[in-house]
C-alpha cells in the first residue's frame, strides 16, 4: 500500500432533516421514514439497513403527519386533508382520497379486513375499504369532541381505539358508536390539558396509552377501567410500539429515554380493578438513552427497535447483544460529492444548491517527514468558487461535475439542467446550456454522469431509457431501455460508466445487474437474493466490483464475462466480522498505484482488500492497520503496522460520505461533523442535573 496525501474535508455541513414518523412493513422488511422536508425514505431492513428509494417532498402542497403500510402499499395523511397512496415505481403520489373535516392526524390499517381508519381534526373517524384500485369510502363513525390524535385496531377488526385530549374511546365499528369513554385521572390538576399522543390495542383487549403527562397507562378495553399507570418520563410520551408477540412495549418522547416494559405472568390474586388471577401484567424493564432530542416515532421489526426524532438520526437498537447503530440523514443522498480531478475541485451537493470548492495545496510534497495524525501545513486553503442554486429552489436528486471542470449537471423532479463553467478569469462565469434534447425535460432523472474525458453525459430516467448525450453537439448518441427488453424490473439504484466509455453498468432494487457495451446488451450478472449497495468499474483492468446489502463482494471481468479468480475464492471465505457489520457500503475506490487494492467505505470505516494476500479464517478478527495511538481503546480489532491478510481497516471516521483518488499521489476524504447537525437543530428539552447550574 502506497503513501498518499489525503485532503480531509470536514466543512461539508448538509442540513439535518428531523424524522417525523416511521412505519414498518414486516413481511417485506421495509421501513418508511418521513422527514421534516416532507420527503419519504424507504429503507430495506432485510439485511444491512440501507435506503432503497426516496420520495422527494413538497412542503407547500403535501405535508406528512402519519404513515402506514398495507402489504407493499404505503399510505400517508397530512394537513391537506387527504390520504395519499404512493407509487413505488414512479416515486410519486399514485392517488389521493379526501377525508371528512380537515387535517388527517393518524392512520391505522387492519390487514385481514382490508380496512383503513383515518382520524381527523374535527373528531371524525373515516373508514375506507382498501381495494386493488385504491381506497373506497366505507363509513363515518360518530363524531367526538376535539381532534383525534392516535388510533389503533384490535386484532379482530371489530373494534377500534382512539386517543384525544383527556380521553380514550373504544369503538364498535359495526354500530358506529363508542362503547367506552375512558377519561384520564380527574384528580390530577393537569388532566383536562393532557393529550393522548399514542395508543396500542392488544389481542387480550389491553389498551396502552402514552400521554403528555409522561404516563404510560394500561386499560381494560372490555370494561373501560384503568388498571395502572406508570410515570416513565418527565415530559410528553410521543411514541410507543408493541412487539408482534405482544410481550414487549417500548415508549419514548420529548424526554428521549426509551423505556421498555415486559409482559409477565402474575399468579396471585389481584384487586378488582386489576387483572384477574393468573393473567399477565406489564413490568417496567430497561431504560436506554439513544437520541439527543425528542423521539417522535418508534417501530419494531422482530427484536430490532428503530427510532427517530429531532436529532435526525435513524437509530437501530437491540439486545442481545447490546447494540446501537445510528444512521445519519446523509445516507439518503445518492451523489453528495463529485470530483473535477483535472483541476482539483470538488462539487458538494446540498438540498437545493451546489457548491464548487477548490482544494488546498501543501507546502511540501514530501509526506515522509509528517506523521499520520498531525497533518501537512497548507500553502493555500480550500476556497469556495461557485455557489449554484437549483431552479425554483427545487430539491436536487443528483449532480455531477466534469473532470475538466467545464460542465456541471444536476437533476430535479422536473428536469435536467446542464451548465458550462469558465474558471480561467478572476470571476467564474456560469452559463446555462438550453438546447438540450427534449427527453431530458419529460421525465424524472435519478442519475447523471459525465464521462472521464468530459465528452459524454449519461442521464438515467426513472423507469425509462438511459440517454447518452454528446456534449459537443448536444445530441443523443444512443439510448438503451432496460425495461422494454425485460433486463430490469425496478428502480435503477446504481450506475457506472467505464473510463474507456465502452461499458455502462446499472443495478436495480430487484438485484439485477446489467452491462451494456457500446449501446448493446453485453452481459448480466447472476441474480443474487439481495440488492447492491455499491459498485465500481476498475479504470484499467475492466473489472466490475459489486457489494450487496449483506456485505458479500463479487468481482466480474467485463471482457471475459465471468467472475474473477479472487471472486471465486472469496465467495465462501468472507470474514464473519465483515458480514456482521450494520452499516451499508456506500462507495468503492481503486488504488491508483496498486491495481490489487480495493477500498470499501461506509459511514464509519474504510476497509482495504488486497487481492494478492491470503484470506484469513472466517472467524478471525479483521486487523486494523496502523499504530494503536489511544491507550484506552476498547476496540476488538487488532492494530498492526502491516497486514498479512487480504482484509484490513485503515481508519475510523465519523459520517464519511466520500473517499476517492485525485491522482497518483493524493486522495480526498469528505466527512460530516456530527456537531454540525446539532447546531442547526431546534433546542431540545434538557433535564436538570444535580450540582450543575
XYZ file of C-alpha atoms in Angstrom:
693
model
C 0.000 0.000 0.000
C 1.465 3.318 -1.110
C 1.736 6.668 0.634
C -0.791 9.360 -0.213
C -1.619 12.881 0.788
C -5.249 12.918 1.905
C -7.400 16.037 1.649
C -9.715 15.826 4.671
C -12.778 17.968 4.030
C -14.805 18.494 7.204
C -16.645 21.698 6.339
C -19.365 19.882 4.380
C -22.466 20.505 6.501
C -25.740 19.387 4.891
C -28.990 20.343 6.559
C -30.223 17.796 9.129
C -33.734 16.523 8.472
C -35.890 15.799 11.502
C -37.718 12.462 11.456
C -41.462 12.901 11.951
C -42.814 9.362 11.674
C -41.731 5.790 10.995
C -43.801 2.861 9.719
C -42.604 -0.737 9.345
C -43.836 -3.443 6.964
C -42.560 -6.705 8.491
C -43.307 -9.107 5.608
C -41.288 -7.206 3.017
C -38.818 -5.882 5.638
C -39.354 -2.268 4.631
C -39.264 0.859 6.735
C -40.867 4.156 5.679
C -39.274 7.233 7.250
C -40.874 10.664 6.889
C -38.759 13.763 7.472
C -39.404 17.443 8.136
C -38.970 18.398 4.457
C -41.919 16.042 3.723
C -39.706 13.548 1.921
C -40.169 9.822 2.494
C -37.270 7.387 2.608
C -37.959 3.702 2.024
C -35.385 1.576 3.840
C -34.643 -2.069 3.124
C -34.011 -3.696 6.526
C -33.908 -7.343 5.435
C -30.110 -7.388 5.875
C -27.966 -4.315 6.497
C -30.388 -1.364 6.658
C -29.966 0.923 3.642
C -32.021 3.464 1.710
C -33.987 1.694 -1.017
C -35.630 4.729 -2.664
C -36.634 8.303 -1.836
C -39.827 10.277 -2.472
C -38.896 13.932 -2.800
C -41.187 16.061 -0.644
C -43.050 19.248 -1.420
C -43.697 21.183 1.823
C -46.047 23.629 0.073
C -48.508 21.106 -1.350
C -48.105 17.957 0.717
C -47.489 17.516 4.442
C -46.987 14.140 6.111
C -48.265 13.686 9.663
C -48.684 9.895 9.677
C -47.648 6.803 7.707
C -48.954 3.250 7.475
C -48.466 0.161 5.296
C -50.887 -2.272 3.732
C -48.661 -5.070 2.462
C -46.369 -3.293 -0.037
C -48.635 -0.251 -0.382
C -47.757 2.919 1.534
C -50.303 5.495 2.722
C -49.856 8.883 4.372
C -52.089 11.571 5.863
C -51.458 15.269 6.386
C -52.653 18.821 6.813
C -54.296 18.975 3.386
C -56.980 16.508 4.465
C -56.110 13.698 2.039
C -54.951 10.127 2.390
C -52.249 9.620 -0.231
C -51.081 6.328 -1.703
C -47.590 6.187 -3.216
C -46.340 4.582 -6.411
C -43.130 2.690 -5.638
C -42.062 2.580 -9.279
C -42.776 6.164 -10.351
C -41.803 7.661 -6.962
C -44.820 9.940 -6.776
C -48.328 10.058 -5.313
C -50.463 7.414 -7.010
C -53.863 8.557 -5.703
C -55.393 10.915 -3.131
C -58.614 10.362 -1.192
C -60.247 13.153 0.787
C -61.228 12.660 4.425
C -64.113 14.337 6.225
C -63.410 17.540 8.161
C -59.889 18.725 7.629
C -56.472 17.520 8.666
C -55.753 13.796 8.867
C -53.685 13.272 12.036
C -53.475 9.482 12.286
C -53.882 6.329 10.212
C -54.265 2.675 11.122
C -54.748 -0.403 8.908
C -56.370 -3.755 9.632
C -54.849 -6.073 7.042
C -57.201 -9.056 7.271
C -60.343 -6.963 6.784
C -58.577 -4.554 4.396
C -59.791 -1.526 6.356
C -58.068 1.818 6.871
C -59.093 4.183 9.681
C -58.238 7.893 9.493
C -58.659 10.281 12.442
C -59.265 13.942 11.619
C -59.144 17.429 13.098
C -62.871 17.760 13.780
C -63.199 14.410 15.582
C -64.357 12.189 12.702
C -63.131 8.635 12.103
C -63.174 7.792 8.400
C -63.230 4.112 7.439
C -62.063 3.112 3.960
C -62.033 -0.240 2.220
C -58.666 -0.935 0.580
C -59.223 -2.251 -2.942
C -56.743 -3.009 -5.689
C -57.729 0.239 -7.414
C -57.484 2.473 -4.345
C -59.495 3.500 -1.279
C -63.284 3.117 -1.227
C -65.375 5.003 1.323
C -66.874 2.597 3.888
C -68.470 4.647 6.683
C -68.068 7.520 9.121
C -68.179 6.833 12.860
C -69.855 9.174 15.354
C -68.161 12.490 15.761
C -66.300 13.157 19.012
C -65.215 16.450 20.533
C -61.708 17.532 19.570
C -59.139 16.197 17.173
C -58.235 12.506 17.058
C -54.508 12.235 17.736
C -53.965 8.470 17.511
C -55.797 5.282 16.633
C -55.222 1.517 16.659
C -57.163 -1.601 15.621
C -57.967 -4.657 17.679
C -56.769 -7.883 16.054
C -60.390 -8.989 15.410
C -61.065 -5.950 13.255
C -64.349 -5.271 15.059
C -63.083 -2.663 17.497
C -61.035 0.490 17.254
C -59.423 2.636 19.946
C -58.721 6.359 19.594
C -56.922 8.926 21.718
C -57.601 12.634 22.017
C -57.374 15.365 24.649
C -58.052 13.904 28.123
C -59.898 10.792 26.893
C -59.604 7.381 25.251
C -62.524 5.808 23.370
C -63.255 2.257 22.234
C -65.415 1.999 19.105
C -67.599 -0.757 17.720
C -67.168 -0.226 14.002
C -70.326 -2.184 13.114
C -72.546 0.059 15.275
C -70.512 3.173 14.587
C -70.653 4.238 18.262
C -68.156 4.496 21.107
C -68.829 1.713 23.627
C -66.390 3.110 26.218
C -65.052 6.530 27.035
C -62.146 6.401 29.469
C -61.256 9.765 30.952
C -57.853 10.411 32.431
C -57.452 10.751 36.194
C -59.660 13.674 37.235
C -57.756 14.078 40.481
C -54.778 15.396 38.535
C -54.785 19.140 38.061
C -53.367 18.592 34.558
C -55.959 16.033 33.421
C -58.030 18.487 31.359
C -54.998 19.545 29.354
C -53.487 16.076 28.955
C -53.277 14.815 25.381
C -53.095 11.121 24.499
C -50.382 11.083 21.840
C -50.085 7.352 21.172
C -52.082 4.167 21.718
C -51.822 0.394 21.235
C -54.596 -2.253 21.312
C -53.549 -5.786 22.334
C -55.349 -9.002 21.426
C -56.453 -9.557 25.077
C -58.238 -6.166 24.999
C -55.494 -4.413 26.936
C -55.213 -0.793 25.796
C -51.922 1.027 26.342
C -51.614 4.803 26.037
C -48.873 7.402 26.303
C -49.805 10.983 27.155
C -48.424 14.467 27.578
C -48.083 13.986 31.334
C -45.357 11.375 30.849
C -47.602 8.472 31.944
C -47.968 5.047 30.382
C -51.481 3.873 31.231
C -52.946 0.370 30.974
C -56.703 -0.046 30.433
C -59.176 -2.901 30.224
C -60.820 -2.464 26.848
C -63.764 -4.692 27.799
C -64.852 -2.740 30.851
C -63.274 0.650 30.220
C -61.363 0.581 33.528
C -57.794 1.757 34.039
C -55.611 -0.952 35.557
C -52.497 1.041 36.304
C -50.358 3.973 35.303
C -46.599 4.423 35.419
C -44.796 7.761 35.386
C -41.979 6.873 32.985
C -40.965 10.268 31.572
C -40.596 13.858 32.712
C -42.236 15.132 29.536
C -44.663 14.034 26.817
C -44.651 10.449 25.553
C -44.928 10.859 21.781
C -44.493 7.279 20.579
C -44.974 3.718 21.732
C -44.827 0.372 19.970
C -45.653 -3.203 20.941
C -43.825 -6.285 19.660
C -45.592 -8.714 17.336
C -45.998 -11.318 20.116
C -47.223 -8.528 22.438
C -44.652 -9.332 25.115
C -42.597 -6.134 24.879
C -43.539 -2.467 24.880
C -41.261 0.487 24.107
C -42.091 4.157 24.639
C -40.266 7.497 24.341
C -40.961 11.162 23.641
C -39.780 14.660 24.489
C -37.796 13.009 27.240
C -35.654 10.861 24.884
C -35.252 7.950 27.306
C -36.536 4.757 25.642
C -38.350 2.744 28.330
C -39.083 -0.949 27.883
C -41.954 -2.876 29.504
C -42.132 -6.669 29.543
C -45.246 -8.785 29.956
C -45.018 -11.339 32.790
C -47.387 -13.774 34.437
C -48.979 -12.816 37.769
C -50.348 -15.880 39.568
C -51.523 -14.213 42.758
C -54.993 -12.768 43.207
C -55.291 -9.114 42.234
C -57.735 -6.451 43.236
C -60.965 -5.995 41.324
C -59.537 -3.024 39.498
C -56.625 -5.023 38.077
C -56.059 -8.175 36.065
C -57.686 -11.409 37.125
C -55.868 -14.288 38.809
C -53.254 -15.906 36.543
C -53.352 -13.112 33.983
C -50.325 -11.216 32.711
C -49.087 -7.821 33.816
C -46.659 -5.328 32.337
C -43.438 -4.755 34.295
C -41.022 -1.941 33.643
C -37.708 -3.285 32.384
C -34.666 -1.426 30.994
C -34.099 2.217 30.040
C -31.838 3.456 27.242
C -30.939 6.971 26.110
C -30.440 6.648 22.361
C -31.181 10.126 20.988
C -30.097 13.668 21.818
C -33.554 15.185 21.340
C -37.253 14.355 21.098
C -38.091 10.831 19.939
C -41.076 11.204 17.633
C -41.591 7.677 16.356
C -40.782 4.048 17.175
C -41.115 0.851 15.131
C -40.250 -2.788 15.836
C -39.056 -5.359 13.320
C -38.585 -8.616 15.177
C -36.464 -7.746 18.198
C -34.931 -4.715 16.499
C -36.151 -1.286 17.554
C -35.985 1.583 15.054
C -36.393 5.100 16.431
C -36.142 8.615 15.094
C -36.824 12.190 16.041
C -35.367 15.630 16.454
C -31.679 14.740 16.090
C -32.326 13.448 12.506
C -30.700 10.042 13.131
C -32.482 6.789 12.377
C -31.312 4.566 15.231
C -31.283 0.784 15.429
C -31.004 -0.871 18.843
C -31.481 -4.413 20.066
C -30.406 -6.873 22.740
C -28.751 -9.408 22.912
C -26.057 -8.473 22.164
C -26.380 -4.868 23.286
C -26.159 -2.952 20.004
C -26.785 0.614 18.904
C -26.275 1.864 15.336
C -27.101 5.393 14.176
C -27.792 6.145 10.518
C -27.393 9.826 9.530
C -29.623 11.572 7.014
C -26.692 11.772 4.558
C -27.257 8.105 3.609
C -30.270 9.157 1.534
C -28.128 11.263 -0.825
C -27.102 9.409 -3.976
C -24.322 11.796 -5.075
C -23.276 14.118 -2.234
C -19.766 14.620 -3.697
C -18.366 14.808 -7.229
C -14.767 15.461 -8.288
C -13.154 17.530 -11.023
C -9.868 15.639 -10.860
C -8.014 17.549 -13.576
C -8.300 20.880 -11.758
C -8.622 19.513 -8.182
C -12.070 20.916 -7.465
C -14.882 19.254 -5.560
C -18.647 19.701 -6.011
C -20.715 19.409 -2.823
C -24.441 18.760 -3.118
C -26.928 20.277 -0.662
C -30.710 20.119 -0.622
C -31.358 22.861 -3.174
C -27.937 24.232 -4.131
C -24.450 23.148 -5.180
C -21.058 24.423 -4.074
C -17.860 24.100 -6.086
C -14.680 24.318 -3.993
C -11.029 24.386 -4.918
C -8.873 22.113 -2.771
C -5.937 23.308 -0.721
C -2.296 22.650 -1.609
C 0.507 21.517 0.708
C 3.712 23.449 1.363
C 5.769 20.325 0.813
C 5.129 17.248 -1.313
C 7.432 15.148 0.863
C 4.987 13.239 3.087
C 7.594 11.072 4.817
C 8.532 13.873 7.238
C 4.971 14.177 8.575
C 3.103 11.802 10.859
C -0.264 10.273 10.076
C -2.044 12.313 12.748
C -0.566 15.845 12.658
C -1.284 16.686 9.023
C 0.677 18.701 6.472
C 0.988 22.536 6.567
C -1.025 24.133 3.754
C 0.220 26.639 1.217
C -3.346 27.509 0.173
C -6.671 26.697 1.810
C -9.872 25.380 0.233
C -11.877 28.183 -1.365
C -15.494 28.460 -2.454
C -15.529 29.105 -6.204
C -19.178 28.849 -7.235
C -22.487 28.517 -5.408
C -25.310 27.456 -7.709
C -28.969 27.323 -6.657
C -31.419 24.925 -8.260
C -34.230 26.277 -10.388
C -37.101 27.465 -8.146
C -35.115 26.165 -5.143
C -36.207 22.645 -6.055
C -34.717 19.617 -4.325
C -31.725 18.225 -6.185
C -31.791 14.464 -6.758
C -28.283 14.054 -8.190
C -25.413 16.148 -9.533
C -22.029 15.801 -11.250
C -19.082 17.952 -12.349
C -16.840 17.017 -15.277
C -13.187 16.170 -14.662
C -12.034 19.283 -16.501
C -14.470 21.486 -14.527
C -16.196 22.834 -17.650
C -19.610 21.240 -17.058
C -21.959 20.881 -14.089
C -25.188 18.894 -14.410
C -27.933 18.254 -11.890
C -31.410 16.762 -11.849
C -34.587 17.828 -10.053
C -38.099 16.406 -10.101
C -38.925 18.336 -13.268
C -35.839 18.418 -15.497
C -32.108 18.049 -16.026
C -30.018 21.227 -16.049
C -26.595 21.483 -17.667
C -24.296 24.474 -17.093
C -20.950 25.391 -18.584
C -18.252 26.890 -16.352
C -15.394 29.214 -17.204
C -12.975 29.284 -14.287
C -9.994 30.881 -16.043
C -10.721 34.505 -15.166
C -10.847 36.301 -11.827
C -14.594 35.802 -11.623
C -16.120 32.432 -12.597
C -18.611 32.577 -15.446
C -21.664 30.299 -15.387
C -23.986 29.886 -18.339
C -26.900 27.535 -18.764
C -26.926 25.264 -21.811
C -30.520 25.490 -23.014
C -30.718 23.431 -26.194
C -30.686 20.033 -24.509
C -32.567 17.108 -26.086
C -36.311 17.183 -25.422
C -36.478 13.874 -23.450
C -34.478 15.469 -20.630
C -37.485 17.662 -19.780
C -40.157 14.943 -19.851
C -39.216 12.635 -17.002
C -37.588 12.347 -13.608
C -33.894 11.528 -13.869
C -32.380 9.673 -10.950
C -28.731 9.677 -12.076
C -26.483 11.902 -14.193
C -22.861 11.083 -15.039
C -20.158 12.673 -17.189
C -17.501 10.508 -18.801
C -13.875 10.660 -17.643
C -12.812 12.635 -20.738
C -15.742 15.105 -20.304
C -17.290 14.337 -23.706
C -20.420 12.340 -22.846
C -23.358 12.915 -20.496
C -25.251 9.883 -19.211
C -28.774 10.565 -17.911
C -30.852 7.769 -16.365
C -34.600 8.351 -16.416
C -36.986 6.828 -13.924
C -38.410 3.589 -15.362
C -37.298 4.600 -18.844
C -34.326 4.773 -21.194
C -30.723 5.669 -20.455
C -29.663 8.576 -22.659
C -26.048 9.028 -23.735
C -25.565 12.593 -24.992
C -22.593 14.057 -26.879
C -21.641 17.247 -25.017
C -20.074 18.853 -28.109
C -23.177 18.534 -30.334
C -25.777 18.141 -27.544
C -27.384 15.316 -29.489
C -28.394 11.891 -28.239
C -25.664 9.499 -29.330
C -27.701 6.429 -28.385
C -30.116 5.229 -25.730
C -30.907 1.891 -24.136
C -34.119 0.843 -22.408
C -33.614 -1.945 -19.863
C -37.337 -2.217 -19.145
C -38.559 -2.877 -22.671
C -36.031 -5.670 -23.018
C -37.033 -7.048 -19.567
C -33.494 -6.746 -18.268
C -34.701 -4.825 -15.209
C -37.927 -4.661 -13.236
C -37.494 -1.932 -10.623
C -35.992 1.497 -9.974
C -32.339 1.815 -11.022
C -30.251 2.435 -7.925
C -26.626 2.386 -9.165
C -24.982 3.444 -12.445
C -21.368 3.312 -13.568
C -19.550 4.193 -16.801
C -16.073 2.877 -17.553
C -13.231 5.305 -18.316
C -12.984 3.901 -21.850
C -16.700 4.791 -22.323
C -17.443 1.342 -23.726
C -19.203 -0.130 -20.702
C -22.269 1.081 -18.830
C -23.429 -0.891 -15.803
C -26.749 -0.473 -13.975
C -28.235 -2.165 -10.916
C -31.854 -2.054 -9.806
C -33.562 -2.762 -6.472
C -34.565 -6.274 -7.566
C -30.904 -7.380 -7.697
C -30.500 -7.152 -11.469
C -27.021 -6.029 -12.584
C -26.879 -5.390 -16.342
C -23.883 -4.474 -18.527
C -24.000 -2.732 -21.907
C -21.092 -2.373 -24.313
C -21.315 0.406 -26.910
C -25.092 0.542 -26.511
C -25.682 -3.215 -26.862
C -26.518 -5.660 -24.092
C -23.230 -7.318 -23.179
C -23.891 -9.429 -20.059
C -25.927 -9.726 -16.857
C -24.610 -10.891 -13.520
C -26.281 -13.926 -11.954
C -29.161 -12.583 -9.936
C -28.437 -12.534 -6.223
C -31.047 -12.607 -3.469
C -30.079 -9.144 -2.151
C -29.722 -5.751 -3.887
C -26.423 -3.969 -4.483
C -25.449 -1.007 -2.322
C -22.227 -0.017 -4.144
C -20.341 -0.859 -7.327
C -17.428 0.478 -9.385
C -15.503 -0.324 -12.580
C -11.717 -0.559 -12.363
C -10.170 2.139 -14.607
C -7.500 -0.138 -16.138
C -8.491 -3.774 -15.553
C -12.098 -3.588 -16.852
C -13.411 -5.450 -13.823
C -16.634 -4.688 -12.002
C -16.734 -4.854 -8.192
C -20.165 -5.082 -6.581
C -21.085 -5.146 -2.881
C -24.528 -6.384 -1.846
C -26.592 -5.385 1.161
C -25.406 -8.436 3.125
C -21.794 -7.255 2.514
C -20.947 -10.037 0.078
C -18.446 -8.915 -2.554
C -18.137 -10.106 -6.161
C -15.658 -9.155 -8.886
C -16.713 -9.644 -12.515
C -14.433 -9.492 -15.560
C -16.238 -7.415 -18.194
C -14.168 -8.719 -21.105
C -14.393 -12.423 -20.208
C -17.976 -12.194 -18.905
C -17.013 -14.273 -15.880
C -16.191 -13.929 -12.219
C -12.527 -13.449 -11.437
C -10.388 -15.968 -9.585
C -10.326 -13.734 -6.498
C -14.122 -13.512 -6.511
C -14.491 -17.293 -6.573
C -12.051 -17.672 -3.676
C -13.873 -15.010 -1.685
C -17.312 -16.487 -2.316
C -17.129 -18.878 0.656
C -14.466 -17.056 2.701
C -15.932 -13.695 3.653
C -14.836 -12.670 7.164
C -17.702 -13.017 9.619
C -16.803 -9.665 11.172
C -17.256 -8.069 7.762
C -20.591 -9.799 7.105
C -21.932 -8.752 10.515
C -21.371 -5.016 10.035
C -24.534 -2.951 10.430
C -23.571 -0.100 8.082
C -24.004 -0.421 4.305
C -21.066 0.023 1.934
C -21.503 3.419 0.292
C -18.606 3.586 -2.153
C -15.799 1.648 -3.827
C -12.444 3.062 -4.919
C -9.335 1.544 -6.507
C -5.744 2.307 -5.610
C -4.086 4.283 -8.458
C -0.639 2.858 -7.615
C -1.564 -0.770 -6.955
C -4.295 -2.423 -9.048
C -4.724 -5.210 -6.485
C -6.065 -2.881 -3.769
C -9.774 -2.153 -3.339
C -11.140 0.443 -0.893
C -14.635 -0.044 0.580
C -16.135 2.794 2.589
C -19.137 3.038 4.853
C -20.296 5.716 7.264
C -17.695 4.953 9.928
C -14.822 2.931 8.447
C -12.568 2.402 5.450
C -11.757 -1.199 4.598
C -8.919 -2.195 2.257
C -8.813 -5.502 0.364
C -5.502 -6.706 -1.030
C -6.261 -9.376 -3.624
C -2.648 -10.591 -3.645
C -2.733 -11.618 0.025
C -4.300 -14.706 1.517
C -7.755 -14.825 3.026
C -7.800 -15.419 6.774
C -10.126 -17.812 8.542
C -13.714 -16.579 8.500
C -13.816 -16.284 12.306
C -10.564 -14.296 12.544
C -10.661 -10.631 13.554
C -10.031 -8.094 10.817
C -6.777 -6.277 11.693
C -6.593 -2.503 11.901
C -3.631 -1.054 10.032
C -1.507 1.499 11.885
C -0.252 2.103 15.430
C -2.589 1.925 18.397
C -2.368 5.533 19.474
C -5.134 5.533 22.105
C -4.189 3.621 25.248
C -7.776 3.279 26.408
C -9.100 1.944 23.081
C -11.574 -0.843 23.788
C -11.852 -1.979 20.166
C -11.798 -5.712 19.495
C -9.750 -5.170 16.326
C -6.035 -5.900 16.282
C -3.764 -2.930 15.487
C -0.838 -3.832 13.209
C 1.741 -1.955 11.146
C 1.349 -4.167 8.081
C -1.413 -6.655 7.368
C -0.620 -10.167 6.182
C -4.192 -10.964 5.171
C -6.482 -9.614 2.472
C -8.934 -7.643 4.652
C -7.927 -4.832 6.988
C -9.233 -1.494 8.233
C -7.076 1.611 7.854
C -9.001 4.419 9.569
C -12.038 5.297 11.604
C -14.376 8.032 10.501
C -17.432 9.952 11.568
C -20.018 10.211 8.817
C -17.714 9.551 5.873
C -19.639 10.444 2.715
C -16.867 10.155 0.121
C -13.412 8.660 -0.326
C -11.637 8.645 -3.688
C -8.425 9.331 -5.547
C -7.479 12.680 -7.087
C -4.317 11.470 -8.806
C -1.455 9.040 -8.239
C -0.355 10.828 -5.061
C -3.485 12.331 -3.473
C -6.786 11.126 -2.062
C -9.902 13.020 -0.994
C -11.929 12.271 2.122
C -15.189 14.130 2.831
C -16.750 13.817 6.279
C -19.662 15.456 8.063
C -19.050 16.676 11.585
C -21.818 15.329 13.870
C -21.778 18.641 15.776
C -22.893 20.445 12.625
C -26.206 18.563 12.851
C -26.854 19.610 16.430
C -26.001 23.255 15.727
C -28.771 23.521 13.121
C -31.484 21.783 15.097
C -34.003 23.480 17.416
C -33.240 23.381 21.157
C -34.100 20.179 22.957
C -35.507 19.509 26.403
C -32.750 19.212 28.980
C -33.033 17.568 32.354
C -31.834 19.485 35.408
C -28.773 17.776 36.878
C -27.686 17.973 40.471
C -24.799 20.380 41.047
C -24.997 21.873 37.539
C -26.079 25.481 37.103
